XYZ file of C-alpha atoms in Angstrom:
182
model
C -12.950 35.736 40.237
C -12.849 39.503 42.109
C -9.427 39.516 40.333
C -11.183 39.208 36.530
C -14.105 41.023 37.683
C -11.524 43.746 37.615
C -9.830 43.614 34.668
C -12.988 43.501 32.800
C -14.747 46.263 34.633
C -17.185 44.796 35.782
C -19.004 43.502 38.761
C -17.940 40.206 40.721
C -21.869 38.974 40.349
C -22.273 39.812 36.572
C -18.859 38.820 35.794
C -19.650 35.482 37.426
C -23.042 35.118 35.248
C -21.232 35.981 31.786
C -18.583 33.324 32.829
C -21.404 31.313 33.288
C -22.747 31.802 29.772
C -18.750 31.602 28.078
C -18.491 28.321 29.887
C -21.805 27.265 28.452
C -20.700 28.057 25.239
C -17.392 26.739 25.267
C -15.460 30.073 25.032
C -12.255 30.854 27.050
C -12.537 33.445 30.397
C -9.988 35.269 29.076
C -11.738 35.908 25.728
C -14.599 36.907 27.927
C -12.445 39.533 29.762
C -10.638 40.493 27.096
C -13.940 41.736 25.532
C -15.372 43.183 28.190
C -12.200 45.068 28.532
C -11.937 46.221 25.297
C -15.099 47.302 25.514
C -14.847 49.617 28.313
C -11.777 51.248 26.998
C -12.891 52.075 23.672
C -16.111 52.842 25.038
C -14.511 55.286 27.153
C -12.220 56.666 24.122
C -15.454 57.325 22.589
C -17.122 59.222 25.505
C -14.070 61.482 26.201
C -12.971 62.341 22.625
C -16.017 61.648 20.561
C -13.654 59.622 18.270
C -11.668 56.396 17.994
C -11.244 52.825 16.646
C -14.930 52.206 17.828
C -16.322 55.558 17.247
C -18.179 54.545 13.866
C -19.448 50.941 15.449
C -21.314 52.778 18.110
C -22.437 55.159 16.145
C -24.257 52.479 13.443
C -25.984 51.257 16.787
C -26.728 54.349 17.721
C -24.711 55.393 20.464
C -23.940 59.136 21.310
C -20.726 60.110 23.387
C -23.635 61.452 26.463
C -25.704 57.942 25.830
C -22.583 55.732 25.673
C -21.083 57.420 29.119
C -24.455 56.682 30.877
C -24.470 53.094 30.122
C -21.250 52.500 30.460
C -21.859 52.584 33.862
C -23.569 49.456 33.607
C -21.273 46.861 31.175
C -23.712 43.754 31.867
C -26.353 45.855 30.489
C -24.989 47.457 27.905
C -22.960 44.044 26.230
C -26.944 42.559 26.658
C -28.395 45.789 24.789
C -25.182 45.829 22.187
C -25.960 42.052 21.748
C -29.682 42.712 20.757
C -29.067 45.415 18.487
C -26.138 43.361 16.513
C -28.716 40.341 15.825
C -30.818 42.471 13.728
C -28.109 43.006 11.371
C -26.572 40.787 8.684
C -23.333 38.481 9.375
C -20.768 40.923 8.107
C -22.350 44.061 10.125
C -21.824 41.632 12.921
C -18.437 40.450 12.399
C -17.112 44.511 11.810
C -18.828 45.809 14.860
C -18.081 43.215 16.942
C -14.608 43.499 16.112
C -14.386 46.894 16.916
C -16.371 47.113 19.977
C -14.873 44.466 21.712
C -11.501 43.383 20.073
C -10.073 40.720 17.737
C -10.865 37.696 20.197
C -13.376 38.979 22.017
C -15.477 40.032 19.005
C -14.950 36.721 17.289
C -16.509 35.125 19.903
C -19.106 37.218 20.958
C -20.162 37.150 17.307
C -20.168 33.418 18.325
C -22.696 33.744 21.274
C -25.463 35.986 18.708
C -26.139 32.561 17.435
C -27.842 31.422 19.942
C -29.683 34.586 20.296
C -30.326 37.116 23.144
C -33.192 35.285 24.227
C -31.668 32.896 25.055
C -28.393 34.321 26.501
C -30.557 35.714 28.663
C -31.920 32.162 29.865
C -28.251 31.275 30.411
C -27.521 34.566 32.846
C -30.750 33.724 34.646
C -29.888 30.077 35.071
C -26.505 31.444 36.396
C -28.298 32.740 39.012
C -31.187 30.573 39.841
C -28.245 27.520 39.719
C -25.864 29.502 42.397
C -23.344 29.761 39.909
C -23.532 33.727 41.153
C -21.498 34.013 44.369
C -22.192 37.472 45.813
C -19.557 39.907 46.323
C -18.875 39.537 50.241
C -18.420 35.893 49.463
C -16.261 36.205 46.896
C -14.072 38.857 48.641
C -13.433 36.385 51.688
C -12.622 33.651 49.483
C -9.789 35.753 47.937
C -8.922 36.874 51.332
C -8.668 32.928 52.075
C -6.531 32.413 48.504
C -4.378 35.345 49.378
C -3.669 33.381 52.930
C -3.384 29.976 52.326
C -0.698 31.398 49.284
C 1.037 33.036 51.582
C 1.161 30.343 54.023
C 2.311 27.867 51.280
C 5.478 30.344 50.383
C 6.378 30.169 53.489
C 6.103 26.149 53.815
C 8.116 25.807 50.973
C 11.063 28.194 51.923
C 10.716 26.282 55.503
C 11.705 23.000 53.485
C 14.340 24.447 51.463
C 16.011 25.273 54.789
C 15.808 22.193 56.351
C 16.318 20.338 53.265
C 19.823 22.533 52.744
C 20.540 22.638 56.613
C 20.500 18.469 56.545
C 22.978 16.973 54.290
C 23.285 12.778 54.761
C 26.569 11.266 55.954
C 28.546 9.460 53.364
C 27.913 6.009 53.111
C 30.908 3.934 54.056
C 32.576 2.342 51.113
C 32.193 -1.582 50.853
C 35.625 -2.873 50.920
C 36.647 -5.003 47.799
C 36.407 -8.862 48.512
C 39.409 -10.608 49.434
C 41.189 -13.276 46.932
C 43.044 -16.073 48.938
């Protein structure tokens, strides 16, 4: 979890609650990540040159460079803002801007989840929570401290039965003598 958290820039709790909702909603984690990543990349490409693949998306929901920067601090809130805006405008709108916000994949299926409506995406996140779906952070960093571990000490099982399974090779079984004609 603190591992995808990561590569989505976000944090572990909000990262856990919009797995939540993709689960929900039948969509893979790694369509969730990849959209969140994409997002935070070509939202920063925006903020530092003022231009790229996104640059006209954020602009038709009308995001400045200085606006963008700010709440790109916050991904959970911004996807949940982006969201609202994007269900105000028609299917095609949608499909474009959500393609070029968050990526091929990503966008497809975020386009997906403005069906059910921020309302009630909302509801999901919430129930996320209130359900303990939502580990916080300390949690989650011992249980990757425990994964990391209990890895480790598997590796090191397995090499230990290699050894012993190499070091031990079984006599050869005497040969049963042909039976004797009289």
């Amino acid at each position: 979890v603190g591992s995808e958290a990561k590569r989505a820039g976000m944090e572990v709790e909000s990262f856990q609650a919009w797995s939540h909702v993709a689960k929900v909603n039948r969509i893979e984690i790694d369509a969730l990540v990849d959209g969140f990543k994409e997002l935070n990349l070509r939202a920063d490409e925006f903020v530092v040159t003022g231009k790229g693949s996104a640059a006209e998306a954020f602009g038709r929901l009308g995001y400045g460079a200085k606006d963008l920067a700010e709440k790109l601090k916050d991904p959970d809130r911004l996807m949940m803002e982006i969201m609202s805006k994007l269900e105000g405008m028609d299917k095609a709108a949608q499909i474009r801007i959500a393609d070029e916000i968050f990526g091929g994949t990503g966008g497809e299926r975020f386009v997906e989840l403005l069906g059910r409506g921020q309302g009630a995406l909302q509801a999901t996140i919430d129930e996320a929570y209130s359900t303990g779906a939502v580990l916080d952070k300390e949690l989650v960093a011992k249980a990757d401290e425990i994964d990391r571990a209990f890895a480790a000490l598997q590796s090191r099982v397995a090499g230990f039965g290699k050894r012993v399974h190499c070091n031990h090779r079984p006599s050869p079984r005497p040969q049963a003598s042909a039976p004797r004609h009289r």
